[in-house]
mmCIF file of C-alpha atoms in Angstrom:
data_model
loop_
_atom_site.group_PDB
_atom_site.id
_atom_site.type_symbol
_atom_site.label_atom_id
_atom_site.label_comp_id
_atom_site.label_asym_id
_atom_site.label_seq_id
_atom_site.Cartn_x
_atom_site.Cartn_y
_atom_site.Cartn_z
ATOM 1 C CA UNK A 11 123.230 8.920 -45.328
ATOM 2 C CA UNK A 12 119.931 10.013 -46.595
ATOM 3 C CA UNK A 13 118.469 5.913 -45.883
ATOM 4 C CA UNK A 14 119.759 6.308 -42.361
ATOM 5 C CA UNK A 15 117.459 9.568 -42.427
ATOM 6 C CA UNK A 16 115.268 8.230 -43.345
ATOM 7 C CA UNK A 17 114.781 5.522 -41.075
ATOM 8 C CA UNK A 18 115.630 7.767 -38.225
ATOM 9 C CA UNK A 19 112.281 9.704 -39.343
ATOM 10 C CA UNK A 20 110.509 6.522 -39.572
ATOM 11 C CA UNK A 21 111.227 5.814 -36.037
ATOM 12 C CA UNK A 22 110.397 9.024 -34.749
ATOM 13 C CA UNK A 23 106.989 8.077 -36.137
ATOM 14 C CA UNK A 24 106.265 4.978 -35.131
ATOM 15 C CA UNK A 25 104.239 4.501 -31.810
ATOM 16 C CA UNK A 26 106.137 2.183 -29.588
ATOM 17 C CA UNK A 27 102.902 0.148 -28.674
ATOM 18 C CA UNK A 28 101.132 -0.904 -31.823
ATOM 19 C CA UNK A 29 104.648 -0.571 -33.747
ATOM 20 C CA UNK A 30 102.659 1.408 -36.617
ATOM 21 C CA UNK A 31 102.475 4.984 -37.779
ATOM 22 C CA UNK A 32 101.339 7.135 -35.015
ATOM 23 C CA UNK A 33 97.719 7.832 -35.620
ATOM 24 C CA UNK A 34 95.845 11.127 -33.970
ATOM 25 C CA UNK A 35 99.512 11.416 -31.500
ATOM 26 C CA UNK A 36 99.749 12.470 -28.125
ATOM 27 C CA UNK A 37 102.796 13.079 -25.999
ATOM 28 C CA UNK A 38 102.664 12.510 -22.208
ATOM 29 C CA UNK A 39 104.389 14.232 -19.177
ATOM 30 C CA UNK A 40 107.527 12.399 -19.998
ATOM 31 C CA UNK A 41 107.673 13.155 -23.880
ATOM 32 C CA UNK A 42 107.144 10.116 -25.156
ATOM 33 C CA UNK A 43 104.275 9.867 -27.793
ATOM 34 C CA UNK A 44 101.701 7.478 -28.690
ATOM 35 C CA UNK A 45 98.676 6.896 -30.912
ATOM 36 C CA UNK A 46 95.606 8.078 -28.855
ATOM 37 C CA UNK A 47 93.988 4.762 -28.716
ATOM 38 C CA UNK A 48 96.543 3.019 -27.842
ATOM 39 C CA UNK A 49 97.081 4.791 -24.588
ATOM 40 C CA UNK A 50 92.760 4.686 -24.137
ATOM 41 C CA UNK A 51 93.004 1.035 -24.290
ATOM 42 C CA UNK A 52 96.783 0.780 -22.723
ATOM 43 C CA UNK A 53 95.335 2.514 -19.497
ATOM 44 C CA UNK A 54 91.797 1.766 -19.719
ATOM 45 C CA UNK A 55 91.809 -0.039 -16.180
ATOM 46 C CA UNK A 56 95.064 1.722 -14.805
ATOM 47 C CA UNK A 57 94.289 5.022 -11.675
ATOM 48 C CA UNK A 58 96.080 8.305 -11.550
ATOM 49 C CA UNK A 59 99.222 8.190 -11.506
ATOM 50 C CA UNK A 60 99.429 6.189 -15.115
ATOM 51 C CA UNK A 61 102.574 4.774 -15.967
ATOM 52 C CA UNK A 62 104.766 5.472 -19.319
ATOM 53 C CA UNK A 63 104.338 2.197 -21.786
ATOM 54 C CA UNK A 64 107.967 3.324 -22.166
ATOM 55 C CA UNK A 65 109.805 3.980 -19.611
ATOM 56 C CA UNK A 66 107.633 3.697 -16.690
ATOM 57 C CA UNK A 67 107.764 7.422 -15.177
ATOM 58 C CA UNK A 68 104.324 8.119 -13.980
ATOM 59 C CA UNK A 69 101.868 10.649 -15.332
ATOM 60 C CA UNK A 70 98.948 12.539 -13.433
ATOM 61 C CA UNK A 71 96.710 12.716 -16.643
ATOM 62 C CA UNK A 72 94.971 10.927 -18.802
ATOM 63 C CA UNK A 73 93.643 12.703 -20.948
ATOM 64 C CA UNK A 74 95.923 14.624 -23.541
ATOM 65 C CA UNK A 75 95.678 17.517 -26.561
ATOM 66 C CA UNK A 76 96.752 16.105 -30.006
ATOM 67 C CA UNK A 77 100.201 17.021 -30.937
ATOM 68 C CA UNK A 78 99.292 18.920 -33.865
ATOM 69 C CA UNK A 79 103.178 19.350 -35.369
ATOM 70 C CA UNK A 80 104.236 15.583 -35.209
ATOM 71 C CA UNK A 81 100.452 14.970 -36.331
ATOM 72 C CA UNK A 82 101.380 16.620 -39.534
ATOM 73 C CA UNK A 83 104.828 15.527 -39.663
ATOM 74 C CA UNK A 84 103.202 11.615 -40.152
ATOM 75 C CA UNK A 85 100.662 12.975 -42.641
ATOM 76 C CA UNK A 86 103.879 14.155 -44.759
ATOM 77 C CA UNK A 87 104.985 10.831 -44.456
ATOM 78 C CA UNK A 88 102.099 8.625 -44.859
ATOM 79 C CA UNK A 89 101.522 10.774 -47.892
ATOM 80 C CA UNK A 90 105.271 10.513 -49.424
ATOM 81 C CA UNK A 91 104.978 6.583 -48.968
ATOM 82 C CA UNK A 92 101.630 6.950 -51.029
ATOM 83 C CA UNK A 93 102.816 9.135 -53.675
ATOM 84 C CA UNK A 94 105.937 6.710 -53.701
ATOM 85 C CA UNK A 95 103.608 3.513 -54.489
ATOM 86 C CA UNK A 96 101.645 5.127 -56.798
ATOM 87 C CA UNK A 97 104.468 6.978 -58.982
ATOM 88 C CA UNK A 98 106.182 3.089 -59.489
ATOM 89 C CA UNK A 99 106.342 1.944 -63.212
ATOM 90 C CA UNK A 100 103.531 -0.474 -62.056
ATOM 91 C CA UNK A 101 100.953 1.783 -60.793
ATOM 92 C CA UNK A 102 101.222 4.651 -63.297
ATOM 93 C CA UNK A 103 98.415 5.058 -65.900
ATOM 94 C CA UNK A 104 99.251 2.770 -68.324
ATOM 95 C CA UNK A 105 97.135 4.918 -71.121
ATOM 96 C CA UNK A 106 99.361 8.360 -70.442
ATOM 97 C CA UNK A 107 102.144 6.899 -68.654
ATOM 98 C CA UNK A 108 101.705 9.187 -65.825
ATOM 99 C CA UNK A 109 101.531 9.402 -61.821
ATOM 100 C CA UNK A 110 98.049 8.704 -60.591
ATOM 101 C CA UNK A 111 97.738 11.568 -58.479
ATOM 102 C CA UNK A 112 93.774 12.051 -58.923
ATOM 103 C CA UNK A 113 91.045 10.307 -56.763
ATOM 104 C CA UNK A 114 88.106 9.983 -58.129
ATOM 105 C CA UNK A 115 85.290 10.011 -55.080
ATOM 106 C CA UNK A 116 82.483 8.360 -57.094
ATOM 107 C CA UNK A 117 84.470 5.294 -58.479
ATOM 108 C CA UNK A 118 87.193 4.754 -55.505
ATOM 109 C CA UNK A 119 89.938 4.520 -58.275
ATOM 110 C CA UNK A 120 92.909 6.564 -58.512
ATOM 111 C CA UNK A 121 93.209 8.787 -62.250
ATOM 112 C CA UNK A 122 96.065 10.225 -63.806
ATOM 113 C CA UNK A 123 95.277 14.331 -64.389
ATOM 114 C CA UNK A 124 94.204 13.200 -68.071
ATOM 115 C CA UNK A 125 91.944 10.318 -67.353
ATOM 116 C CA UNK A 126 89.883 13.133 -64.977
ATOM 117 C CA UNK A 127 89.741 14.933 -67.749
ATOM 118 C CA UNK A 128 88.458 11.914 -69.529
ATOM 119 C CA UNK A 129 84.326 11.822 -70.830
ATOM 120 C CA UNK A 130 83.838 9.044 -68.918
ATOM 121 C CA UNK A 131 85.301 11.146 -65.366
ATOM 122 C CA UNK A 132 84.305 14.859 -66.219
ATOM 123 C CA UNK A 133 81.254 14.759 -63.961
ATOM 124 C CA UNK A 134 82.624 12.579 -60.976
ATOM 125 C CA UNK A 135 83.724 14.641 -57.982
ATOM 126 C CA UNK A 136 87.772 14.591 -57.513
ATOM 127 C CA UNK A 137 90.400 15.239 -55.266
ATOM 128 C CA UNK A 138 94.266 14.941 -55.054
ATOM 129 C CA UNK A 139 95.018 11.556 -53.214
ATOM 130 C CA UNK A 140 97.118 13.211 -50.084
ATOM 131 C CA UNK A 141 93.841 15.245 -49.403
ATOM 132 C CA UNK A 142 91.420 12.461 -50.256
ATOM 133 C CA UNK A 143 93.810 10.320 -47.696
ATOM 134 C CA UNK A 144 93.326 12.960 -44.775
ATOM 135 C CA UNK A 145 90.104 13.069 -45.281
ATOM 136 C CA UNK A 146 89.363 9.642 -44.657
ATOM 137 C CA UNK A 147 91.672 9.734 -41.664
ATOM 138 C CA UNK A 148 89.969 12.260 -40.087
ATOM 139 C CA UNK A 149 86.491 10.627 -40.252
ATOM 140 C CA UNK A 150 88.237 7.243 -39.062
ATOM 141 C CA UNK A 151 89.453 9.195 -35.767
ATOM 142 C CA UNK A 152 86.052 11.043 -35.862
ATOM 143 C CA UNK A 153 84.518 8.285 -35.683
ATOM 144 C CA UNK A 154 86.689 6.024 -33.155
ATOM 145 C CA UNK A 155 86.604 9.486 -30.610
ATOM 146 C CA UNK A 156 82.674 8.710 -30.910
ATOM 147 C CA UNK A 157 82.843 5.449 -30.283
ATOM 148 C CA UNK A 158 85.262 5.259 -27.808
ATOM 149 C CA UNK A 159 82.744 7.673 -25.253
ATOM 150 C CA UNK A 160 80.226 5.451 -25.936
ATOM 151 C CA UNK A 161 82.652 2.597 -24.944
ATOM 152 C CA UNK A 162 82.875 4.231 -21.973
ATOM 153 C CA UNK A 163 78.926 5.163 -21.349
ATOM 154 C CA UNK A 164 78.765 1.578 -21.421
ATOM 155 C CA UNK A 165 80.679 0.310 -18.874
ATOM 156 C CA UNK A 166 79.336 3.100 -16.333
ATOM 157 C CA UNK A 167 76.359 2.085 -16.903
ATOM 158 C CA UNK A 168 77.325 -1.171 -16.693
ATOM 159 C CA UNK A 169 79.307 -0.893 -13.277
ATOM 160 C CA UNK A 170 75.786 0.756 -12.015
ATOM 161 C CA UNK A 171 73.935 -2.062 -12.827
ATOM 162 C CA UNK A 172 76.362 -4.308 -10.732
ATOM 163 C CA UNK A 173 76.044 -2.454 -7.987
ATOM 164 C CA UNK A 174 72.348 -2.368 -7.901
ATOM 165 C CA UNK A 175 72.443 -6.091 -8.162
ATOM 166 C CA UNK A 176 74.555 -6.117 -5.128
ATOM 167 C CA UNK A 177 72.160 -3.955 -3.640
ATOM 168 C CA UNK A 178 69.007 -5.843 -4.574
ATOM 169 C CA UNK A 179 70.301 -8.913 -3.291
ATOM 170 C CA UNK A 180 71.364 -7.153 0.170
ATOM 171 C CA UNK A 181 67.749 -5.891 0.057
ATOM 172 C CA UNK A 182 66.213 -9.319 -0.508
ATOM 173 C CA UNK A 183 68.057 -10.692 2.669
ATOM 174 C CA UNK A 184 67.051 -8.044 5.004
ATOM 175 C CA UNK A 185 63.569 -7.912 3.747
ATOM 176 C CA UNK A 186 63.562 -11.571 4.758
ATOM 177 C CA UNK A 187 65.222 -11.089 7.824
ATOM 178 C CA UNK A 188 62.676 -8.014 8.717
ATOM 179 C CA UNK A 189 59.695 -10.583 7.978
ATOM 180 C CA UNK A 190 60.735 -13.619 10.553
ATOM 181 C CA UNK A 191 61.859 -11.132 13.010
ATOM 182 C CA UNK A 192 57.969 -9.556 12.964
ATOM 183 C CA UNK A 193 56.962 -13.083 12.868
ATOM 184 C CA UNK A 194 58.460 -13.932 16.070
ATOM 185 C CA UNK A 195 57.862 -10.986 17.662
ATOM 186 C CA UNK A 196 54.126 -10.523 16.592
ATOM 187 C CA UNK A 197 52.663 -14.227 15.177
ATOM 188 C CA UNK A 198 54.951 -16.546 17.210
ATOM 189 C CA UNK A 199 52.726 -19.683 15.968
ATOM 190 C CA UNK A 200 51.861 -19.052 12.028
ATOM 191 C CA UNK A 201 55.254 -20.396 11.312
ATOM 192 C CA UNK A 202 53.886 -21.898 8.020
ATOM 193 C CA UNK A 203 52.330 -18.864 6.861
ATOM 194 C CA UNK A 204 55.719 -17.360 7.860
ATOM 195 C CA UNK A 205 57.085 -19.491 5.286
ATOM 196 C CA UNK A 206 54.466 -18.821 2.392
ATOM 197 C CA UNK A 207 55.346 -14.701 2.983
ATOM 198 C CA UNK A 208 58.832 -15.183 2.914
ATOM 199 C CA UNK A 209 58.127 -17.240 -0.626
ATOM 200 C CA UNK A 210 55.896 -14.701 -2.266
ATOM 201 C CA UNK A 211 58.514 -12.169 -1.501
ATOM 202 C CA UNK A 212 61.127 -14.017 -2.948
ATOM 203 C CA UNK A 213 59.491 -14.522 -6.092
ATOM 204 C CA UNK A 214 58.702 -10.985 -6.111
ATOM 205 C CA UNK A 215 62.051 -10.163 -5.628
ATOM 206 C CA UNK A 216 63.551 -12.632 -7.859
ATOM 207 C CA UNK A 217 61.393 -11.925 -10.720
ATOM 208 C CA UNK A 218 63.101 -8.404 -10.719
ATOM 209 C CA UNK A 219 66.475 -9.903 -10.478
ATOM 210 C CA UNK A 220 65.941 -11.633 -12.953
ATOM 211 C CA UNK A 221 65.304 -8.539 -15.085
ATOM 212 C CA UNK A 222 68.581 -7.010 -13.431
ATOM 213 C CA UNK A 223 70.870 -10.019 -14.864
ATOM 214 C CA UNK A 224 69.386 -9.784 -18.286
ATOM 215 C CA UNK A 225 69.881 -5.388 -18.435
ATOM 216 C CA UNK A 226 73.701 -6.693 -17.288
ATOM 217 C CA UNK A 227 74.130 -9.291 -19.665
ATOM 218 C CA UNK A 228 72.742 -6.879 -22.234
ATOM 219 C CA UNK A 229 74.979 -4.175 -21.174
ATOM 220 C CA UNK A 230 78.200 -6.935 -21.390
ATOM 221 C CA UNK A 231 77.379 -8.482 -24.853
ATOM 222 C CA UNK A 232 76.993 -4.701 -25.865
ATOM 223 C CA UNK A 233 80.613 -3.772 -24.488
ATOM 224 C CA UNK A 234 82.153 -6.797 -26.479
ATOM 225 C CA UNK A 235 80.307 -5.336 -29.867
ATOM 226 C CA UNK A 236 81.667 -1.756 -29.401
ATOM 227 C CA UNK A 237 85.058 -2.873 -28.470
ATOM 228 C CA UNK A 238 85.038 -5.371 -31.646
ATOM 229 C CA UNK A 239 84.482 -2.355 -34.371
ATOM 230 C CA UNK A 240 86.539 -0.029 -32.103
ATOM 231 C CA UNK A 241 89.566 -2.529 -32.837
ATOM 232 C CA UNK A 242 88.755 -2.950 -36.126
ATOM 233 C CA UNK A 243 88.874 0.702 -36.657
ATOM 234 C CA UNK A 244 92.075 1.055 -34.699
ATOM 235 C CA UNK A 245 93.732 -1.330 -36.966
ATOM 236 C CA UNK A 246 92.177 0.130 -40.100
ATOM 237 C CA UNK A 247 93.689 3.961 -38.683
ATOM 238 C CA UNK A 248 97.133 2.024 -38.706
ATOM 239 C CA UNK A 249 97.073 0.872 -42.462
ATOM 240 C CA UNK A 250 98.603 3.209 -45.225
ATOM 241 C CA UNK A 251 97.010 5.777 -46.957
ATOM 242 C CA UNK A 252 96.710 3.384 -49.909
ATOM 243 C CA UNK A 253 94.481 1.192 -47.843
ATOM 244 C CA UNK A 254 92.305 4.088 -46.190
ATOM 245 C CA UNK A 255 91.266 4.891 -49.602
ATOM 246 C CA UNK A 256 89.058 1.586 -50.071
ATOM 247 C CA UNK A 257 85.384 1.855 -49.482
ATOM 248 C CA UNK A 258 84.927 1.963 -45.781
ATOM 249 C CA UNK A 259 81.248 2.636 -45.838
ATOM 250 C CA UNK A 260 80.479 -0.889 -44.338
ATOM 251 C CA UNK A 261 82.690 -0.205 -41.657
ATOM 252 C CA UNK A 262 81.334 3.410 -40.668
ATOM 253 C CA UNK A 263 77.732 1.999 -40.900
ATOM 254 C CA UNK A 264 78.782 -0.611 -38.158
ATOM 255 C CA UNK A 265 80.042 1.931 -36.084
ATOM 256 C CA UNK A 266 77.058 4.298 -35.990
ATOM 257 C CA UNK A 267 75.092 1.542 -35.316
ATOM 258 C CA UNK A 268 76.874 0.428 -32.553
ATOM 259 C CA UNK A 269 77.105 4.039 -31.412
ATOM 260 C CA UNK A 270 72.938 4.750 -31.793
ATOM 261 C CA UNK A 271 71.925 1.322 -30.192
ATOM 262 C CA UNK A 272 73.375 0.798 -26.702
ATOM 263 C CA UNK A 273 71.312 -0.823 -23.383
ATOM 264 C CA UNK A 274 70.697 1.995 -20.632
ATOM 265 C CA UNK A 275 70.771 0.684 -16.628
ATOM 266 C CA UNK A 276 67.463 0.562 -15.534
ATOM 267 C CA UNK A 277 65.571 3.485 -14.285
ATOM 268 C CA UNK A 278 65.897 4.042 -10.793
ATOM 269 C CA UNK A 279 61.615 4.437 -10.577
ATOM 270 C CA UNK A 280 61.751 0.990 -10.918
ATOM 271 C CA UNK A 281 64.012 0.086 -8.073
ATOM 272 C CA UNK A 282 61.598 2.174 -6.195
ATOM 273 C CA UNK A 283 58.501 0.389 -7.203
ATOM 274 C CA UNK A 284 59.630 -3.198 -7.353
ATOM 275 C CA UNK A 285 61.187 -2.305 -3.362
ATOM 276 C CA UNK A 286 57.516 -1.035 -2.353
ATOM 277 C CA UNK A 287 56.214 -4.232 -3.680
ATOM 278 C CA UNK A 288 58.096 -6.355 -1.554
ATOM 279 C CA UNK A 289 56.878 -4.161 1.409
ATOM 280 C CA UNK A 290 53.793 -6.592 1.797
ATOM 281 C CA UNK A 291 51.606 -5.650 4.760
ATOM 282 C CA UNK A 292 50.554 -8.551 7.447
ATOM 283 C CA UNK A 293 47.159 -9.716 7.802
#
């Protein structure tokens, strides 16, 4: 009775899209709940109305509140499936013969209550696991939130930079449409000089084009960096506690770097500029 409990629990807490513990939880319109980035990246392309992974019933929002009471209803379990590896015969201190129930923040090792005690421990900062745990769950969500805006900073200014390309190139052709048209109407017989203008303003305008593509391709190689540490945080948020507690330093320092140093679309002074420099007056 109590394993069928049990696993009922389990499945309660299990997000039906990654198939893992459900990590910072949100429940949708139709009550089902998922891990927050899971829905980000399951709807990441999809419009208002959003459909249920689930069962399909459609959603006006997006954007949802934590659910703070099945939040801490995983925590409970994440920690009793910690507290459970740790307490087996094999992972007790083998000096005191007791649960290692102690982390110790300086040397990323679990202690028994005696080993903190210990001369060698006395001045290192510790914690009980289950908190140390949390708290290194909370900085990994911290930190994915932050990086998932900046995900999406990205591809805004991404999709602007597309569209002034479009735009550019539009310009290009009517600016070279505007020039024959003045040719034929005003210089009817400096065809070839018609010609060299139309050439200087297409190198002109292709030299900033050229600048366009690169700010693009910038802005794309950027996108697949950010999404690469956001998954590899995501999967990290779905390991167990036991896991969470390695050193994750390398991991965070990725992910503020990624965060501080992103391309920004170019500034619409240029646009201005480079479009008055096409604007060459006739002799």
């Amino acid at each position: 009775m109590e394993s069928g409990l049990s696993q009922t629990f389990q499945e309660e807490f299990t997000c039906l899209i990654c198939l893992s513990y459900l990590t910072d939880p949100v429940t949708i319109s139709c009550g089902h709940s998922f891990c927050r980035a899971c829905l980000h990246l399951s709807w990441e392309d999809s419009q208002v109305p959003v459909l249920c992974p689930t069962c399909r019933e459609p959603s006006q929002q997006k954007d949802f509140r934590t659910n703070i009471a099945l939040k801490k209803l995983v925590s409970i379990a994440r920690q009793a499936s910690l507290m459970k590896y740790l307490s087996s015969e094999e992972h007790q201190c083998v000096t005191h013969k007791e649960t290692k129930g102690i982390f110790c923040m300086e040397n990323r090792i679990y202690l028994c209550r005696l080993c903190s005690d210990s001369h060698e421990h006395r001045g290192h900062r510790h914690c009980p696991i289950e908190a140390a745990a949390e708290g290194q769950m909370e900085k990994l969500l911290k930190q994915m939130e932050s990086l998932w805006e900046k995900i999406q900073e990205n591809e805004e200014n991404l999709e602007a930079e597309k569209r002034v390309i479009t735009l550019w190139k539009d310009c290009l052709i009517l600016r070279e449409e505007r020039i024959r048209a003045e040719y034929r109407t005003c210089y009817p017989d400096l065809s070839e000089q018609e010609e060299e203008h139309i050439e200087r303003m297409k190198r002109k305008g292709n030299y900033y084009l050229d600048k366009l593509w690169k700010s693009e391709a910038m802005m794309v190689q950027k996108s697949k960096q950010l999404r690469k540490v956001y998954h590899e945080l995501m999967a990290m948020s779905q390991e167990p506690y036991v896991v969470l507690l390695q050193d994750l330093d390398d991991i965070f320092r990725r992910s503020d770097s990624m965060r501080l140093s992103k391309p920004l679309a170019m500034k619409l002074e240029f646009y201005v500029l480079a479009l008055s420099g096409l604007s060459e007056s006739f002799d």
